[in-house]
Amino acid sequence: RLKAAAFDADDLDRVAWDDTRDTPQFLAGDLGPVDRSAPEASAAAFLHANAGLFGFKAAPDVVPTRVVADKDGALHVFSLQTVRGVPVWGAESALHVDGSGRAYAWGGDVHPEAEAVDTAPALDARIATALAIDALGDVRLRESEGSTELPGDLPDWSPQADLVVLPHGDGYRLAYYVRVFVEAPAPA
């Protein structure tokens, strides 16, 4: 399984494998050099260089979400897998880089089979939101309390729908993640 790695598999100290998807969930050891001046690009380059190891036929689409520097000088670069710009639900990973610029661990979930999903939605977000609200039954939606004096001061309680690729059973589906805030019946 590790033959597709772009780094020397003999330099690994620990490997945790997801047998269901046949992909690694955690790698620890010397995973190779990383450009600390461009950590987001380096994390994407790591996944691209190791695409075969992670079960991808081509370089996966990944979007960096944040970089955290710890007190010891290590960088932790978090990324989200996407399919043609649509996030894959739960497909987050982190590349950990020491102060000398060596990747020492990677952990997360990747979904190579998600690449086959058609990302053209059959419904638009407004219809998906209306269907979700209708499915809730007799509820009163929470009203947005936006302030004209202090923009962004209060939360926006408006219903929101985001397109996602959702792992479902033994496959993947294109879906909307719909958030609706209700006043009545009282929220749990």
mmCIF file of C-alpha atoms in Angstrom:
data_model
loop_
_atom_site.group_PDB
_atom_site.id
_atom_site.type_symbol
_atom_site.label_atom_id
_atom_site.label_comp_id
_atom_site.label_asym_id
_atom_site.label_seq_id
_atom_site.Cartn_x
_atom_site.Cartn_y
_atom_site.Cartn_z
ATOM 1 C CA ARG A 1 0.000 0.000 0.000
ATOM 2 C CA LEU A 2 2.799 2.418 0.818
ATOM 3 C CA LYS A 3 4.583 1.913 -2.524
ATOM 4 C CA ALA A 4 2.761 4.951 -3.957
ATOM 5 C CA ALA A 5 4.235 7.276 -1.309
ATOM 6 C CA ALA A 6 6.442 10.122 -2.492
ATOM 7 C CA PHE A 7 8.499 9.771 0.705
ATOM 8 C CA ASP A 8 10.546 6.777 1.888
ATOM 9 C CA ALA A 9 8.072 4.443 3.608
ATOM 10 C CA ASP A 10 10.948 3.098 5.733
ATOM 11 C CA ASP A 11 11.004 6.500 7.466
ATOM 12 C CA LEU A 12 7.519 5.972 8.892
ATOM 13 C CA ASP A 13 7.176 5.347 12.614
ATOM 14 C CA ARG A 14 3.424 4.809 12.657
ATOM 15 C CA VAL A 15 0.633 4.199 10.148
ATOM 16 C CA ALA A 16 -3.114 3.911 10.800
ATOM 17 C CA TRP A 17 -5.111 2.622 7.846
ATOM 18 C CA ASP A 18 -8.800 2.947 6.967
ATOM 19 C CA ASP A 19 -9.541 -0.491 5.541
ATOM 20 C CA THR A 20 -12.997 0.560 4.358
ATOM 21 C CA ARG A 21 -11.677 3.220 1.960
ATOM 22 C CA ASP A 22 -8.191 1.674 1.663
ATOM 23 C CA THR A 23 -6.538 4.979 2.570
ATOM 24 C CA PRO A 24 -4.238 6.073 5.378
ATOM 25 C CA GLN A 25 -5.818 7.974 8.285
ATOM 26 C CA PHE A 26 -2.582 8.781 10.071
ATOM 27 C CA LEU A 27 1.081 8.820 9.084
ATOM 28 C CA ALA A 28 3.960 9.672 11.432
ATOM 29 C CA GLY A 29 7.663 9.822 10.715
ATOM 30 C CA ASP A 30 9.796 11.740 8.242
ATOM 31 C CA LEU A 31 7.335 12.653 5.485
ATOM 32 C CA GLY A 32 9.750 14.929 3.665
ATOM 33 C CA PRO A 33 10.600 18.625 3.355
ATOM 34 C CA VAL A 34 7.997 21.388 3.397
ATOM 35 C CA ASP A 35 8.368 25.033 2.437
ATOM 36 C CA ARG A 36 7.479 26.777 5.717
ATOM 37 C CA SER A 37 7.149 30.105 3.899
ATOM 38 C CA ALA A 38 4.193 28.692 1.907
ATOM 39 C CA PRO A 39 2.536 26.154 4.223
ATOM 40 C CA GLU A 40 -0.839 26.085 2.446
ATOM 41 C CA ALA A 41 0.739 25.345 -0.925
ATOM 42 C CA SER A 42 3.053 22.792 0.719
ATOM 43 C CA ALA A 43 0.139 20.879 2.258
ATOM 44 C CA ALA A 44 -1.591 20.730 -1.139
ATOM 45 C CA ALA A 45 1.698 19.665 -2.762
ATOM 46 C CA PHE A 46 2.049 16.860 -0.188
ATOM 47 C CA LEU A 47 -1.400 15.487 -1.050
ATOM 48 C CA HIS A 48 -0.740 15.898 -4.785
ATOM 49 C CA ALA A 49 2.646 14.136 -4.599
ATOM 50 C CA ASN A 50 1.068 11.299 -2.614
ATOM 51 C CA ALA A 51 -2.184 11.089 -4.609
ATOM 52 C CA GLY A 52 -1.688 7.378 -5.337
ATOM 53 C CA LEU A 53 -1.072 6.591 -1.663
ATOM 54 C CA PHE A 54 -4.382 8.258 -0.790
ATOM 55 C CA GLY A 55 -6.216 6.366 -3.562
ATOM 56 C CA PHE A 56 -6.609 9.218 -6.050
ATOM 57 C CA LYS A 57 -6.104 8.682 -9.781
ATOM 58 C CA ALA A 58 -5.092 12.343 -10.153
ATOM 59 C CA ALA A 59 -4.120 15.117 -7.770
ATOM 60 C CA PRO A 60 -7.036 15.818 -5.414
ATOM 61 C CA ASP A 61 -8.634 19.239 -5.060
ATOM 62 C CA VAL A 62 -7.830 20.584 -1.608
ATOM 63 C CA VAL A 63 -8.442 23.972 -0.046
ATOM 64 C CA PRO A 64 -6.364 25.125 2.902
ATOM 65 C CA THR A 65 -8.622 26.216 5.763
ATOM 66 C CA ARG A 66 -6.148 27.429 8.374
ATOM 67 C CA VAL A 67 -2.553 27.333 9.586
ATOM 68 C CA VAL A 68 -1.774 27.166 13.291
ATOM 69 C CA ALA A 69 1.699 27.763 14.711
ATOM 70 C CA ASP A 70 2.312 26.249 18.136
ATOM 71 C CA LYS A 71 4.641 27.416 20.916
ATOM 72 C CA ASP A 72 7.343 24.989 19.761
ATOM 73 C CA GLY A 73 7.467 26.488 16.261
ATOM 74 C CA ALA A 74 5.613 23.657 14.542
ATOM 75 C CA LEU A 75 3.026 24.465 11.898
ATOM 76 C CA HIS A 76 -0.250 22.598 11.591
ATOM 77 C CA VAL A 77 -1.795 23.087 8.146
ATOM 78 C CA PHE A 78 -5.467 22.127 7.853
ATOM 79 C CA SER A 79 -7.095 21.392 4.482
ATOM 80 C CA LEU A 80 -10.493 20.418 3.127
ATOM 81 C CA GLN A 81 -11.002 18.132 0.123
ATOM 82 C CA THR A 82 -13.315 19.471 -2.560
ATOM 83 C CA VAL A 83 -14.730 18.077 -5.779
ATOM 84 C CA ARG A 84 -14.799 20.765 -8.462
ATOM 85 C CA GLY A 85 -15.120 23.383 -5.706
ATOM 86 C CA VAL A 86 -17.770 21.553 -3.645
ATOM 87 C CA PRO A 87 -16.584 20.534 -0.141
ATOM 88 C CA VAL A 88 -16.607 16.843 0.744
ATOM 89 C CA TRP A 89 -18.377 16.461 4.092
ATOM 90 C CA GLY A 90 -15.840 15.355 6.721
ATOM 91 C CA ALA A 91 -12.858 15.229 4.344
ATOM 92 C CA GLU A 92 -10.485 17.274 6.443
ATOM 93 C CA SER A 93 -6.819 16.643 7.048
ATOM 94 C CA ALA A 94 -3.811 18.216 8.727
ATOM 95 C CA LEU A 95 -0.146 18.202 7.793
ATOM 96 C CA HIS A 96 2.199 18.808 10.742
ATOM 97 C CA VAL A 97 5.554 20.464 10.063
ATOM 98 C CA ASP A 98 8.408 20.894 12.548
ATOM 99 C CA GLY A 99 10.547 24.004 12.984
ATOM 100 C CA SER A 100 13.190 22.739 10.564
ATOM 101 C CA GLY A 101 10.686 22.371 7.712
ATOM 102 C CA ARG A 102 10.150 18.601 7.821
ATOM 103 C CA ALA A 103 6.646 17.139 7.736
ATOM 104 C CA TYR A 104 6.445 14.760 10.697
ATOM 105 C CA ALA A 105 2.777 13.713 10.607
ATOM 106 C CA TRP A 106 -0.362 13.754 8.523
ATOM 107 C CA GLY A 107 -3.824 12.811 9.725
ATOM 108 C CA GLY A 108 -7.343 13.018 8.437
ATOM 109 C CA ASP A 109 -9.945 11.607 6.133
ATOM 110 C CA VAL A 110 -9.806 11.618 2.353
ATOM 111 C CA HIS A 111 -12.471 10.311 0.010
ATOM 112 C CA PRO A 112 -11.008 9.406 -3.404
ATOM 113 C CA GLU A 113 -14.284 7.872 -4.642
ATOM 114 C CA ALA A 114 -16.023 11.222 -4.121
ATOM 115 C CA GLU A 115 -14.267 12.484 -7.257
ATOM 116 C CA ALA A 116 -16.873 10.666 -9.386
ATOM 117 C CA VAL A 117 -19.814 12.713 -8.058
ATOM 118 C CA ASP A 118 -21.564 15.012 -10.522
ATOM 119 C CA THR A 119 -21.460 18.414 -8.811
ATOM 120 C CA ALA A 120 -24.225 20.006 -10.883
ATOM 121 C CA PRO A 121 -27.201 20.256 -8.515
ATOM 122 C CA ALA A 122 -30.691 19.223 -9.659
ATOM 123 C CA LEU A 123 -32.206 21.793 -7.248
ATOM 124 C CA ASP A 124 -31.093 25.290 -6.426
ATOM 125 C CA ALA A 125 -30.356 26.314 -2.837
ATOM 126 C CA ARG A 126 -33.657 28.189 -2.427
ATOM 127 C CA ILE A 127 -35.711 25.101 -3.269
ATOM 128 C CA ALA A 128 -33.576 22.910 -0.988
ATOM 129 C CA THR A 129 -34.079 25.406 1.844
ATOM 130 C CA ALA A 130 -37.847 25.532 1.273
ATOM 131 C CA LEU A 131 -38.040 21.718 1.279
ATOM 132 C CA ALA A 132 -36.045 21.539 4.525
ATOM 133 C CA ILE A 133 -38.288 24.109 6.206
ATOM 134 C CA ASP A 134 -41.383 22.279 4.963
ATOM 135 C CA ALA A 135 -40.028 18.994 6.360
ATOM 136 C CA LEU A 136 -39.780 20.587 9.824
ATOM 137 C CA GLY A 137 -43.537 20.999 9.943
ATOM 138 C CA ASP A 138 -45.182 23.642 12.097
ATOM 139 C CA VAL A 139 -42.283 25.828 13.262
ATOM 140 C CA ARG A 140 -41.673 29.550 13.563
ATOM 141 C CA LEU A 141 -38.336 30.608 12.088
ATOM 142 C CA ARG A 142 -35.997 32.764 14.114
ATOM 143 C CA GLU A 143 -35.871 36.270 12.670
ATOM 144 C CA SER A 144 -32.562 37.957 11.927
ATOM 145 C CA GLU A 145 -31.962 40.846 14.259
ATOM 146 C CA GLY A 146 -29.402 42.655 12.157
ATOM 147 C CA SER A 147 -28.546 46.160 13.224
ATOM 148 C CA THR A 148 -28.248 48.955 10.688
ATOM 149 C CA GLU A 149 -26.025 50.859 13.110
ATOM 150 C CA LEU A 150 -23.526 48.064 13.704
ATOM 151 C CA PRO A 151 -23.323 45.797 10.652
ATOM 152 C CA GLY A 152 -22.528 42.220 11.542
ATOM 153 C CA ASP A 153 -23.058 42.964 15.227
ATOM 154 C CA LEU A 154 -25.753 40.320 15.708
ATOM 155 C CA PRO A 155 -25.984 36.790 14.310
ATOM 156 C CA ASP A 156 -27.623 36.192 10.972
ATOM 157 C CA TRP A 157 -30.381 33.659 11.617
ATOM 158 C CA SER A 158 -31.405 33.466 7.951
ATOM 159 C CA PRO A 159 -31.733 29.931 6.574
ATOM 160 C CA GLN A 160 -28.608 28.887 4.689
ATOM 161 C CA ALA A 161 -27.950 26.056 2.258
ATOM 162 C CA ASP A 162 -24.473 24.930 1.225
ATOM 163 C CA LEU A 163 -23.784 22.358 -1.473
ATOM 164 C CA VAL A 164 -21.675 19.412 -0.232
ATOM 165 C CA VAL A 165 -20.545 15.993 -1.402
ATOM 166 C CA LEU A 166 -21.926 13.701 1.284
ATOM 167 C CA PRO A 167 -20.587 10.232 2.107
ATOM 168 C CA HIS A 168 -23.730 8.094 2.169
ATOM 169 C CA GLY A 169 -23.802 4.332 2.678
ATOM 170 C CA ASP A 170 -21.168 2.888 0.393
ATOM 171 C CA GLY A 171 -21.126 5.846 -1.991
ATOM 172 C CA TYR A 172 -21.437 9.613 -2.259
ATOM 173 C CA ARG A 173 -24.243 11.997 -3.038
ATOM 174 C CA LEU A 174 -24.480 15.644 -3.882
ATOM 175 C CA ALA A 175 -26.594 17.283 -1.164
ATOM 176 C CA TYR A 176 -27.377 20.563 0.495
ATOM 177 C CA TYR A 177 -26.408 21.129 4.109
ATOM 178 C CA VAL A 178 -29.291 23.335 5.256
ATOM 179 C CA ARG A 179 -29.194 25.334 8.502
ATOM 180 C CA VAL A 180 -32.497 26.619 9.827
ATOM 181 C CA PHE A 181 -32.957 28.328 13.189
ATOM 182 C CA VAL A 182 -36.375 28.098 14.830
ATOM 183 C CA GLU A 183 -38.101 29.975 17.673
ATOM 184 C CA ALA A 184 -41.027 27.621 18.206
ATOM 185 C CA PRO A 185 -41.324 24.955 19.138
ATOM 186 C CA ALA A 186 -38.446 25.908 21.471
ATOM 187 C CA PRO A 187 -35.022 24.721 20.297
ATOM 188 C CA ALA A 188 -33.541 21.816 22.240
#
